[in-house]
Amino acid sequence: MIIIGEKINGAIPAVKKAIQEKDADFIRDRAIKQAEAGADFIDVCASTAPDVEVETLKWLIDIVQDAVDTPICIDSPDPFFLKEVLPFIKKPGLINSVNLEKIEGSDQDKCDVLFPLVEGTEWEVIALTCDSENGTPRDVETRVEISKKIIEKAATFGITPDKIHIDPLVMALSTDNNSLLNFVESMKQVKAIYPTVKFTSGLSNISFGMPKRKIINQNFMTLAIYEGMDSAIMDPLNKEIMGSIFATEALLGRDKHTRKYNAAVRKERI
Amino acid sequence: MNFEMLTQAVGELEDEKALELLKEFVATNPSEEEANKAVAACQKGMALVGDLFESGEYFVGDLIFAGELLTEAIDILKPVLGSGEAKKVGSMVIATVHGDLHDIGKNIFKSMAEAAGFEVYDLGIDTPAQAFIDKVKETNAQIVGMSGVLTLALESMKDTVEEIKEAGLRDDVKIIIGGNPVTKEACDHIGADAFTTNAAEGVKIIQGWSA
């Protein structure tokens, strides 16, 4: 399971404060703790006003790559900001994210802007199943259609499916009864065509508006891993959810003699 | 017809009981005035649902269910409500602003505002300022609701308010903003009249404007 640590995001009040006060120690500490907890990527998202977003991202990037070797998952809603900060990241990481919506006032989508930079590198990319025609579809057929288009577009830049993490944007269970089932079916259908493509998801959408969300999140994690989810954007310091991951992987025979599980307990990660 | 019992059944989301009460009521061939009282009783029940949501007793799934229940209730009452539709409390244009695609919160607010008797014109997601302006002109809505989850939605909200000003409509409408990133400061910066991160509270605010 590939873990994308979500704790450096300006949308989190404590991080927002650290950004405003230029508290580098706070950010550094979050990077180190997530790396120690087993994050494979560290998401870096400014969530500031657009006019200071690029400088904020650069500041965060410098702190994180100085503190840890874990690659960065660079996160912005603006593809041009991503393009601008990418050269400052030393180690190839993950781009969060592209989709097929036309960018306002142009004929291009985020793939057109960012795929040329990924071409010929080790960078990976998160792709959301949205386009201009369908917005954010919840049905399987449209999600599969958009996934195929993105993967085929990537191929024209020499980007192979294993570098793409499809995020089908899981709906809230309280508003969509078949949310998990549709996620699983979308994943199965796309993987039937492109077996090496990766699927990812945020963890908290599924439980939006429900009480005791942790229970739903943990069980979503278990079922999604069982059905083939490859990565997740989540809090690696959350011992309960990490426990679900280690236990599920062991139960699925991916942890010989359950030694990873044992080690995680020993190191108090779960 | 025991209207209090109906209010209670709606408030407690006892759908079978509420719908049965309404069916029995309609079978007595009530006057239009009586039928409107039944609508009011259902809306009172919805207000209870809103309160229970606010106090943390109900959750999003309960709210959505309440919206569906109210739609069914009105459908049952339609034959006895006469040709004149139930009088609307007020009308509003809502949408997720430009650059943002999130709509769960907006949709919940919409169903609750409709349940409270508002005519709601929903423009969907990623909505440019001009679409708000066109719809306000077309419908003479008194309220504009802007929703968003991303931080960048705040800038879109500000731009939308600016354009509403430029179109000369700012004094004709009250503006409420909602969603995860909205705060008192953001509300002042944007130039909106009110803000909320809670659909039930939002409905109370617009009810205050329409009283």
PDB file of N, CA, C and O in Angstrom, chain A residues 47 50 77 101 104 136 172 174-175 208-211, chain B residues 59-61 64 98 101 104 108 125 150-152 155:
ATOM      1  N   SER A  47      -2.827  25.867  -0.112  1.00  0.00           N
ATOM      2  CA  SER A  47      -4.194  26.345   0.191  1.00  0.00           C
ATOM      3  C   SER A  47      -4.203  27.809   0.623  1.00  0.00           C
ATOM      4  O   SER A  47      -4.942  28.188   1.520  1.00  0.00           O
ATOM      5  N   PRO A  50      -4.191  32.765  -4.288  1.00  0.00           N
ATOM      6  CA  PRO A  50      -3.359  32.489  -5.466  1.00  0.00           C
ATOM      7  C   PRO A  50      -2.112  33.368  -5.561  1.00  0.00           C
ATOM      8  O   PRO A  50      -1.057  32.893  -5.994  1.00  0.00           O
ATOM      9  N   PRO A  77      -4.489  23.247  -7.048  1.00  0.00           N
ATOM     10  CA  PRO A  77      -5.561  23.217  -8.061  1.00  0.00           C
ATOM     11  C   PRO A  77      -5.136  23.903  -9.359  1.00  0.00           C
ATOM     12  O   PRO A  77      -5.823  23.762 -10.375  1.00  0.00           O
ATOM     13  N   GLU A 101     -10.644  18.496 -17.562  1.00  0.00           N
ATOM     14  CA  GLU A 101     -11.441  19.706 -17.742  1.00  0.00           C
ATOM     15  C   GLU A 101     -10.629  20.744 -18.496  1.00  0.00           C
ATOM     16  O   GLU A 101      -9.461  20.966 -18.189  1.00  0.00           O
ATOM     17  N   GLU A 104      -9.959  27.300 -18.142  1.00  0.00           N
ATOM     18  CA  GLU A 104     -10.655  28.524 -18.534  1.00  0.00           C
ATOM     19  C   GLU A 104      -9.838  29.350 -19.535  1.00  0.00           C
ATOM     20  O   GLU A 104      -8.669  29.630 -19.331  1.00  0.00           O
ATOM     21  N   THR A 136     -17.984  15.929 -12.316  1.00  0.00           N
ATOM     22  CA  THR A 136     -17.490  14.817 -11.507  1.00  0.00           C
ATOM     23  C   THR A 136     -18.527  13.696 -11.538  1.00  0.00           C
ATOM     24  O   THR A 136     -19.451  13.698 -10.744  1.00  0.00           O
ATOM     25  N   ALA A 172     -19.766  10.690  -0.976  1.00  0.00           N
ATOM     26  CA  ALA A 172     -20.155  10.441   0.409  1.00  0.00           C
ATOM     27  C   ALA A 172     -21.204   9.332   0.455  1.00  0.00           C
ATOM     28  O   ALA A 172     -22.168   9.358  -0.305  1.00  0.00           O
ATOM     29  N   SER A 174     -23.345   8.827   2.671  1.00  0.00           N
ATOM     30  CA  SER A 174     -24.644   9.321   3.142  1.00  0.00           C
ATOM     31  C   SER A 174     -25.468   9.921   2.004  1.00  0.00           C
ATOM     32  O   SER A 174     -26.675  10.080   2.130  1.00  0.00           O
ATOM     33  N   THR A 175     -24.803  10.271   0.901  1.00  0.00           N
ATOM     34  CA  THR A 175     -25.555  10.832  -0.220  1.00  0.00           C
ATOM     35  C   THR A 175     -25.633   9.853  -1.385  1.00  0.00           C
ATOM     36  O   THR A 175     -26.389  10.053  -2.319  1.00  0.00           O
ATOM     37  N   PHE A 208     -18.295  11.450   4.876  1.00  0.00           N
ATOM     38  CA  PHE A 208     -18.786  12.819   5.046  1.00  0.00           C
ATOM     39  C   PHE A 208     -20.198  12.823   5.641  1.00  0.00           C
ATOM     40  O   PHE A 208     -21.064  12.074   5.208  1.00  0.00           O
ATOM     41  N   GLY A 209     -20.382  13.656   6.666  1.00  0.00           N
ATOM     42  CA  GLY A 209     -21.713  13.833   7.238  1.00  0.00           C
ATOM     43  C   GLY A 209     -22.189  12.691   8.104  1.00  0.00           C
ATOM     44  O   GLY A 209     -23.361  12.618   8.453  1.00  0.00           O
ATOM     45  N   MET A 210     -21.293  11.775   8.463  1.00  0.00           N
ATOM     46  CA  MET A 210     -21.703  10.644   9.305  1.00  0.00           C
ATOM     47  C   MET A 210     -21.065  10.734  10.680  1.00  0.00           C
ATOM     48  O   MET A 210     -19.997  11.314  10.833  1.00  0.00           O
ATOM     49  N   PRO A 211     -21.711  10.146  11.688  1.00  0.00           N
ATOM     50  CA  PRO A 211     -21.083  10.094  13.010  1.00  0.00           C
ATOM     51  C   PRO A 211     -20.008   9.004  13.056  1.00  0.00           C
ATOM     52  O   PRO A 211     -20.032   8.075  12.242  1.00  0.00           O
TER      53      PRO A 211
ATOM     54  N   PHE B  59     -27.671  13.379  11.250  1.00  0.00           N
ATOM     55  CA  PHE B  59     -26.516  13.530  10.366  1.00  0.00           C
ATOM     56  C   PHE B  59     -26.973  13.747   8.926  1.00  0.00           C
ATOM     57  O   PHE B  59     -28.190  13.779   8.654  1.00  0.00           O
ATOM     58  N   VAL B  60     -25.985  13.879   8.024  1.00  0.00           N
ATOM     59  CA  VAL B  60     -26.310  14.261   6.650  1.00  0.00           C
ATOM     60  C   VAL B  60     -27.336  13.319   6.011  1.00  0.00           C
ATOM     61  O   VAL B  60     -28.277  13.761   5.355  1.00  0.00           O
ATOM     62  N   GLY B  61     -27.154  12.023   6.212  1.00  0.00           N
ATOM     63  CA  GLY B  61     -28.093  11.063   5.636  1.00  0.00           C
ATOM     64  C   GLY B  61     -29.524  11.320   6.104  1.00  0.00           C
ATOM     65  O   GLY B  61     -30.478  11.198   5.330  1.00  0.00           O
ATOM     66  N   ILE B  64     -30.924  14.399   4.210  1.00  0.00           N
ATOM     67  CA  ILE B  64     -31.305  14.095   2.838  1.00  0.00           C
ATOM     68  C   ILE B  64     -32.616  13.318   2.830  1.00  0.00           C
ATOM     69  O   ILE B  64     -33.519  13.581   2.038  1.00  0.00           O
ATOM     70  N   HIS B  98     -17.313  29.534  -9.439  1.00  0.00           N
ATOM     71  CA  HIS B  98     -16.345  29.219 -10.486  1.00  0.00           C
ATOM     72  C   HIS B  98     -15.057  28.604  -9.928  1.00  0.00           C
ATOM     73  O   HIS B  98     -14.523  29.076  -8.938  1.00  0.00           O
ATOM     74  N   LEU B 101     -15.831  22.372  -7.712  1.00  0.00           N
ATOM     75  CA  LEU B 101     -16.759  21.346  -8.209  1.00  0.00           C
ATOM     76  C   LEU B 101     -17.539  20.671  -7.088  1.00  0.00           C
ATOM     77  O   LEU B 101     -18.330  19.777  -7.339  1.00  0.00           O
ATOM     78  N   ILE B 104     -21.846  18.716  -2.387  1.00  0.00           N
ATOM     79  CA  ILE B 104     -22.636  17.997  -1.379  1.00  0.00           C
ATOM     80  C   ILE B 104     -23.315  19.000  -0.436  1.00  0.00           C
ATOM     81  O   ILE B 104     -24.522  18.953  -0.228  1.00  0.00           O
ATOM     82  N   ILE B 108     -27.369  19.886   0.070  1.00  0.00           N
ATOM     83  CA  ILE B 108     -28.080  19.744   1.337  1.00  0.00           C
ATOM     84  C   ILE B 108     -28.800  21.045   1.686  1.00  0.00           C
ATOM     85  O   ILE B 108     -29.973  21.062   2.040  1.00  0.00           O
ATOM     86  N   ILE B 125     -22.470  23.449 -10.440  1.00  0.00           N
ATOM     87  CA  ILE B 125     -21.097  23.662  -9.970  1.00  0.00           C
ATOM     88  C   ILE B 125     -20.319  24.538 -10.956  1.00  0.00           C
ATOM     89  O   ILE B 125     -20.796  24.784 -12.071  1.00  0.00           O
ATOM     90  N   LEU B 150     -12.965  24.676  -1.881  1.00  0.00           N
ATOM     91  CA  LEU B 150     -11.554  25.029  -2.073  1.00  0.00           C
ATOM     92  C   LEU B 150     -11.302  26.463  -1.613  1.00  0.00           C
ATOM     93  O   LEU B 150     -12.203  27.298  -1.667  1.00  0.00           O
ATOM     94  N   THR B 151     -10.064  26.721  -1.186  1.00  0.00           N
ATOM     95  CA  THR B 151      -9.704  28.079  -0.783  1.00  0.00           C
ATOM     96  C   THR B 151      -9.900  29.055  -1.932  1.00  0.00           C
ATOM     97  O   THR B 151     -10.300  30.195  -1.745  1.00  0.00           O
ATOM     98  N   LEU B 152      -9.612  28.573  -3.149  1.00  0.00           N
ATOM     99  CA  LEU B 152      -9.726  29.480  -4.296  1.00  0.00           C
ATOM    100  C   LEU B 152     -11.170  29.909  -4.548  1.00  0.00           C
ATOM    101  O   LEU B 152     -11.429  30.903  -5.223  1.00  0.00           O
ATOM    102  N   GLU B 155     -11.899  33.565  -3.644  1.00  0.00           N
ATOM    103  CA  GLU B 155     -11.622  34.598  -4.648  1.00  0.00           C
ATOM    104  C   GLU B 155     -12.755  34.668  -5.670  1.00  0.00           C
ATOM    105  O   GLU B 155     -13.171  35.744  -6.087  1.00  0.00           O
TER     106      GLU B 155
END
